């Protein structure tokens, strides 16, 4: 039993070292392919443990000359700045939308929701208060602060709904 353990270890280590070796393929005079871990004139590498120049590891930022690495770092920094700017714009848009929703709900005497058929369903006072509280929390989450509401500030006039354009010829009956 004591001889079996070292023998098994040698077999495993030999197998692992062979598995990491290069494998060459060549075809003899009879046209039969042969495989070996030894190079023979006319053989080609089938499998190698070495990094090839066309492999993905050569395209990594750590490989190549310093100018390529510097260009990669600059490109990564530029990309990071662009992402940060996009995130900031998105936050600003979310903050503005939440603030508008909250200010409309505070200024309005009655709060409504549009139904699936376009009809308005007015909320009860308790539901409207809950809606306003939710809108305030949304502003707090999106902006970090809630704008002050001044009850004495003039309320902006609602924008008129434009009249639909009608062709006079279609409107008259003949």
mmCIF file of N, CA and C in Angstrom, residues 42-95:
data_model
loop_
_atom_site.group_PDB
_atom_site.id
_atom_site.type_symbol
_atom_site.label_atom_id
_atom_site.label_comp_id
_atom_site.label_asym_id
_atom_site.label_seq_id
_atom_site.Cartn_x
_atom_site.Cartn_y
_atom_site.Cartn_z
ATOM 1 N N UNK A 42 7.947 19.287 -40.621
ATOM 2 C CA UNK A 42 6.685 19.250 -41.351
ATOM 3 C C UNK A 42 5.458 19.175 -40.459
ATOM 4 N N UNK A 43 5.629 19.169 -39.148
ATOM 5 C CA UNK A 43 4.476 19.072 -38.242
ATOM 6 C C UNK A 43 3.924 20.459 -37.940
ATOM 7 N N UNK A 44 2.650 20.491 -37.544
ATOM 8 C CA UNK A 44 1.999 21.743 -37.149
ATOM 9 C C UNK A 44 1.480 21.616 -35.730
ATOM 10 N N UNK A 45 1.412 22.727 -35.039
ATOM 11 C CA UNK A 45 0.940 22.730 -33.655
ATOM 12 C C UNK A 45 -0.580 22.662 -33.654
ATOM 13 N N UNK A 46 -1.111 21.703 -32.932
ATOM 14 C CA UNK A 46 -2.559 21.547 -32.785
ATOM 15 C C UNK A 46 -3.019 22.215 -31.506
ATOM 16 N N UNK A 47 -2.305 21.973 -30.418
ATOM 17 C CA UNK A 47 -2.652 22.519 -29.108
ATOM 18 C C UNK A 47 -1.366 22.973 -28.457
ATOM 19 N N UNK A 48 -1.435 24.148 -27.845
ATOM 20 C CA UNK A 48 -0.244 24.660 -27.182
ATOM 21 C C UNK A 48 -0.617 25.284 -25.848
ATOM 22 N N UNK A 49 0.321 25.281 -24.948
ATOM 23 C CA UNK A 49 0.101 25.916 -23.653
ATOM 24 C C UNK A 49 0.641 27.334 -23.661
ATOM 25 N N UNK A 50 1.287 27.728 -24.761
ATOM 26 C CA UNK A 50 1.848 29.071 -24.875
ATOM 27 C C UNK A 50 0.804 30.030 -25.427
ATOM 28 N N UNK A 51 0.952 31.309 -25.105
ATOM 29 C CA UNK A 51 0.045 32.323 -25.591
ATOM 30 C C UNK A 51 0.446 32.681 -27.012
ATOM 31 N N UNK A 52 -0.534 32.656 -27.904
ATOM 32 C CA UNK A 52 -0.275 33.007 -29.299
ATOM 33 C C UNK A 52 -0.524 34.495 -29.487
ATOM 34 N N UNK A 53 0.145 35.112 -30.453
ATOM 35 C CA UNK A 53 -0.051 36.544 -30.674
ATOM 36 C C UNK A 53 -1.472 36.915 -31.064
ATOM 37 N N UNK A 54 -2.223 36.014 -31.696
ATOM 38 C CA UNK A 54 -3.566 36.362 -32.119
ATOM 39 C C UNK A 54 -4.624 35.994 -31.086
ATOM 40 N N UNK A 55 -4.225 35.615 -29.890
ATOM 41 C CA UNK A 55 -5.195 35.226 -28.872
ATOM 42 C C UNK A 55 -5.749 36.454 -28.169
ATOM 43 N N UNK A 56 -6.838 36.259 -27.422
ATOM 44 C CA UNK A 56 -7.490 37.368 -26.726
ATOM 45 C C UNK A 56 -6.621 37.942 -25.619
ATOM 46 N N UNK A 57 -5.726 37.152 -25.069
ATOM 47 C CA UNK A 57 -4.917 37.664 -23.971
ATOM 48 C C UNK A 57 -3.947 38.730 -24.451
ATOM 49 N N UNK A 58 -3.610 38.707 -25.741
ATOM 50 C CA UNK A 58 -2.706 39.724 -26.270
ATOM 51 C C UNK A 58 -3.438 41.045 -26.470
ATOM 52 N N UNK A 59 -4.748 41.028 -26.563
ATOM 53 C CA UNK A 59 -5.515 42.246 -26.765
ATOM 54 C C UNK A 59 -5.888 42.920 -25.455
ATOM 55 N N UNK A 60 -5.488 42.360 -24.352
ATOM 56 C CA UNK A 60 -5.823 42.951 -23.067
ATOM 57 C C UNK A 60 -5.004 44.215 -22.850
ATOM 58 N N UNK A 61 -5.453 45.127 -21.980
ATOM 59 C CA UNK A 61 -4.735 46.377 -21.762
ATOM 60 C C UNK A 61 -3.335 46.169 -21.185
ATOM 61 N N UNK A 62 -3.084 45.031 -20.551
ATOM 62 C CA UNK A 62 -1.774 44.828 -19.952
ATOM 63 C C UNK A 62 -0.729 44.449 -20.990
ATOM 64 N N UNK A 63 -1.195 43.955 -22.137
ATOM 65 C CA UNK A 63 -0.252 43.526 -23.156
ATOM 66 C C UNK A 63 0.007 44.671 -24.126
ATOM 67 N N UNK A 64 1.014 44.516 -24.943
ATOM 68 C CA UNK A 64 1.306 45.500 -25.968
ATOM 69 C C UNK A 64 2.256 46.568 -25.463
ATOM 70 N N UNK A 65 2.409 47.581 -26.297
ATOM 71 C CA UNK A 65 3.342 48.642 -25.930
ATOM 72 C C UNK A 65 2.672 49.658 -25.008
ATOM 73 N N UNK A 66 3.453 50.480 -24.345
ATOM 74 C CA UNK A 66 2.889 51.447 -23.388
ATOM 75 C C UNK A 66 1.927 52.439 -24.024
ATOM 76 N N UNK A 67 2.139 52.807 -25.279
ATOM 77 C CA UNK A 67 1.242 53.761 -25.930
ATOM 78 C C UNK A 67 -0.166 53.167 -26.079
ATOM 79 N N UNK A 68 -0.241 51.888 -26.424
ATOM 80 C CA UNK A 68 -1.552 51.236 -26.533
ATOM 81 C C UNK A 68 -2.237 51.174 -25.180
ATOM 82 N N UNK A 69 -1.462 50.862 -24.153
ATOM 83 C CA UNK A 69 -2.048 50.812 -22.811
ATOM 84 C C UNK A 69 -2.532 52.185 -22.384
ATOM 85 N N UNK A 70 -1.763 53.226 -22.682
ATOM 86 C CA UNK A 70 -2.161 54.583 -22.314
ATOM 87 C C UNK A 70 -3.427 54.985 -23.066
ATOM 88 N N UNK A 71 -3.494 54.647 -24.346
ATOM 89 C CA UNK A 71 -4.696 54.953 -25.128
ATOM 90 C C UNK A 71 -5.907 54.226 -24.570
ATOM 91 N N UNK A 72 -5.718 52.995 -24.135
ATOM 92 C CA UNK A 72 -6.811 52.220 -23.563
ATOM 93 C C UNK A 72 -7.291 52.847 -22.253
ATOM 94 N N UNK A 73 -6.354 53.308 -21.433
ATOM 95 C CA UNK A 73 -6.716 53.951 -20.161
ATOM 96 C C UNK A 73 -7.483 55.241 -20.420
ATOM 97 N N UNK A 74 -7.031 56.042 -21.395
ATOM 98 C CA UNK A 74 -7.716 57.286 -21.726
ATOM 99 C C UNK A 74 -9.122 56.992 -22.247
ATOM 100 N N UNK A 75 -9.249 55.967 -23.090
ATOM 101 C CA UNK A 75 -10.566 55.599 -23.613
ATOM 102 C C UNK A 75 -11.484 55.130 -22.488
ATOM 103 N N UNK A 76 -10.949 54.361 -21.549
ATOM 104 C CA UNK A 76 -11.754 53.904 -20.413
ATOM 105 C C UNK A 76 -12.208 55.073 -19.551
ATOM 106 N N UNK A 77 -11.320 56.037 -19.317
ATOM 107 C CA UNK A 77 -11.687 57.206 -18.517
ATOM 108 C C UNK A 77 -12.750 58.042 -19.226
ATOM 109 N N UNK A 78 -12.596 58.201 -20.534
ATOM 110 C CA UNK A 78 -13.573 58.960 -21.311
ATOM 111 C C UNK A 78 -14.936 58.269 -21.273
ATOM 112 N N UNK A 79 -14.932 56.957 -21.399
ATOM 113 C CA UNK A 79 -16.176 56.206 -21.326
ATOM 114 C C UNK A 79 -16.817 56.341 -19.947
ATOM 115 N N UNK A 80 -16.005 56.300 -18.902
ATOM 116 C CA UNK A 80 -16.520 56.441 -17.544
ATOM 117 C C UNK A 80 -17.159 57.817 -17.340
ATOM 118 N N UNK A 81 -16.502 58.865 -17.849
ATOM 119 C CA UNK A 81 -17.076 60.218 -17.736
ATOM 120 C C UNK A 81 -18.397 60.319 -18.488
ATOM 121 N N UNK A 82 -18.467 59.721 -19.674
ATOM 122 C CA UNK A 82 -19.701 59.765 -20.462
ATOM 123 C C UNK A 82 -20.833 59.055 -19.727
ATOM 124 N N UNK A 83 -20.533 57.932 -19.096
ATOM 125 C CA UNK A 83 -21.552 57.211 -18.339
ATOM 126 C C UNK A 83 -22.027 58.059 -17.160
ATOM 127 N N UNK A 84 -21.102 58.703 -16.461
ATOM 128 C CA UNK A 84 -21.475 59.549 -15.327
ATOM 129 C C UNK A 84 -22.354 60.713 -15.781
ATOM 130 N N UNK A 85 -22.045 61.303 -16.937
ATOM 131 C CA UNK A 85 -22.867 62.393 -17.447
ATOM 132 C C UNK A 85 -24.262 61.905 -17.812
ATOM 133 N N UNK A 86 -24.348 60.718 -18.421
ATOM 134 C CA UNK A 86 -25.654 60.169 -18.778
ATOM 135 C C UNK A 86 -26.482 59.875 -17.534
ATOM 136 N N UNK A 87 -25.842 59.346 -16.503
ATOM 137 C CA UNK A 87 -26.549 59.056 -15.256
ATOM 138 C C UNK A 87 -27.038 60.362 -14.619
ATOM 139 N N UNK A 88 -26.211 61.406 -14.649
ATOM 140 C CA UNK A 88 -26.609 62.699 -14.078
ATOM 141 C C UNK A 88 -27.800 63.284 -14.852
ATOM 142 N N UNK A 89 -27.777 63.180 -16.180
ATOM 143 C CA UNK A 89 -28.906 63.681 -16.980
ATOM 144 C C UNK A 89 -30.175 62.904 -16.666
ATOM 145 N N UNK A 90 -30.039 61.607 -16.501
ATOM 146 C CA UNK A 90 -31.201 60.782 -16.176
ATOM 147 C C UNK A 90 -31.762 61.160 -14.812
ATOM 148 N N UNK A 91 -30.881 61.372 -13.837
ATOM 149 C CA UNK A 91 -31.336 61.788 -12.500
ATOM 150 C C UNK A 91 -32.049 63.136 -12.555
ATOM 151 N N UNK A 92 -31.490 64.079 -13.338
ATOM 152 C CA UNK A 92 -32.114 65.394 -13.461
ATOM 153 C C UNK A 92 -33.511 65.278 -14.075
ATOM 154 N N UNK A 93 -33.646 64.441 -15.101
ATOM 155 C CA UNK A 93 -34.950 64.269 -15.742
ATOM 156 C C UNK A 93 -35.947 63.623 -14.772
ATOM 157 N N UNK A 94 -35.487 62.626 -14.006
ATOM 158 C CA UNK A 94 -36.366 61.987 -13.028
ATOM 159 C C UNK A 94 -36.765 62.968 -11.936
ATOM 160 N N UNK A 95 -35.837 63.801 -11.499
ATOM 161 C CA UNK A 95 -36.121 64.799 -10.465
ATOM 162 C C UNK A 95 -37.148 65.808 -10.974
#
